[in-house]
């Protein structure tokens, strides 16, 4: 028995050892592997604060990595002596709060390791501890110094040169600056995230200079009137005041020298509309004698034009005007022995419709002109009525044109009208009403600023109702052209044919042809020169009588500034006639001040 007991004991011990080995094996098999212990893949939506925390964590890791490379052995030894197992939550997969995650070294996007393994010897690898405050400050200071040194190296490098330290410092510096900015709170999240992708600016993208530093384009005419905004119109007034010394005050065969005060007011108003347009022009001239022959008269005109675009390629043009001018002393109807000539007033208006069909151009215009005269005051104090001269002219004109090119459009016109006197019989018992017919052909030019306008020639006739009086008839000439041979120079040519009726006994009237050649030259920005040549020919109906009027004028305007200038002009005029008592010569000099706005 005594020999058998030791065998029994050894057998039992072997069974116990075997049992322990089996149990250990079973426990080892039952132990969950770290790689498959828990599925940590994120589920659901990730909050913006979690993304911010992960960005800050990566920045601190880069900062810590840069400082660890240069850390002293003493700092490393102090870190090794710190507590290895700080408190961590026991539940698997727990995500810390935002303020805790900001200081953690692990990311919510990393696979967490098991922390409840009873067989684990060291849990430090599963959850690294948070670095101390002293080490954190040392890392921040070292990273900023490295970033500054790297920036200085990049400035000294040649193009194409790269180093590992430069790359590392740039990334770490950007992340460190971003993290330091984000310490103020989550409101800086947008700046922090954008700074991760911060790139160096393109050196070729230079900053645009300020508007004040840009060169201002000079004005085409720095002394042109700026105008005044009145509602939807731009109003440009001009006032001119001066003195005229003349050898013939009233431009007549019996005129005498005089010194006159002359005031002229001119204005224009143009619409500022998105569609359609309107234009208003006007002038007024007042003359008074300072010494010499007595002259006290006034004349003026105002006219407006409205352009309206209608449907179906139709355009409407409406005009309306009023004019008041005293009868000229050189007029065939002038009354001798009066203190002042009668005032002639005219009201005129027209309405035209334009239609384009392919290259064809059609225009139909209706016009009305009414003339009425004031009474003449004789030198003996009596008044002579001029009612028998009042009349109204109604006319209609049809124009047809063909556009050969955008610059040239030939056209033909037909005109028909009727002149009706307010009194069927004048003071001498003649029926003055007449019928008007005319035909002409012309050319319309549109070469922008180089050459523009139109001219036409034809025949015009007015047959008087009274058979005792011959018809007023003759060639018709009309022109209105502007030519600019070079910049700052404008040459103008105007021509007009007018039938002048009369109430003189046994006379029908006359046909007046008027032509003007004008020139304007901008010598300097503040100095403008102008000149004109005039030619008038009056052909009396029913006789060989005629008048020839020649005139010439030259002037200068010197602008002191944009709003005021000095102006002067010299003029001469001569009338030669084969009728007695009509010849005269008038010379004058004018000096004045012009103000505009």
XYZ file of C-alpha atoms in Angstrom, residues 392-394 417-421 431-436 461-466 471-472 499 501:
24
model
C -52.551 128.716 -93.491
C -50.665 126.204 -95.643
C -51.750 122.540 -95.644
C -50.894 121.352 -100.727
C -53.265 124.243 -100.385
C -52.634 127.779 -99.069
C -55.762 129.379 -97.642
C -55.968 133.057 -96.641
C -58.052 136.269 -104.220
C -54.725 135.170 -102.735
C -55.448 131.496 -101.957
C -53.405 129.067 -104.056
C -52.776 125.401 -104.856
C -49.308 123.919 -104.308
C -45.339 125.654 -108.159
C -48.127 127.599 -106.448
C -51.037 128.619 -108.677
C -53.032 131.577 -107.301
C -56.826 131.407 -107.531
C -57.044 134.892 -109.060
C -48.260 131.432 -110.458
C -45.164 131.449 -108.301
C -42.197 130.753 -101.966
C -46.437 135.404 -101.139
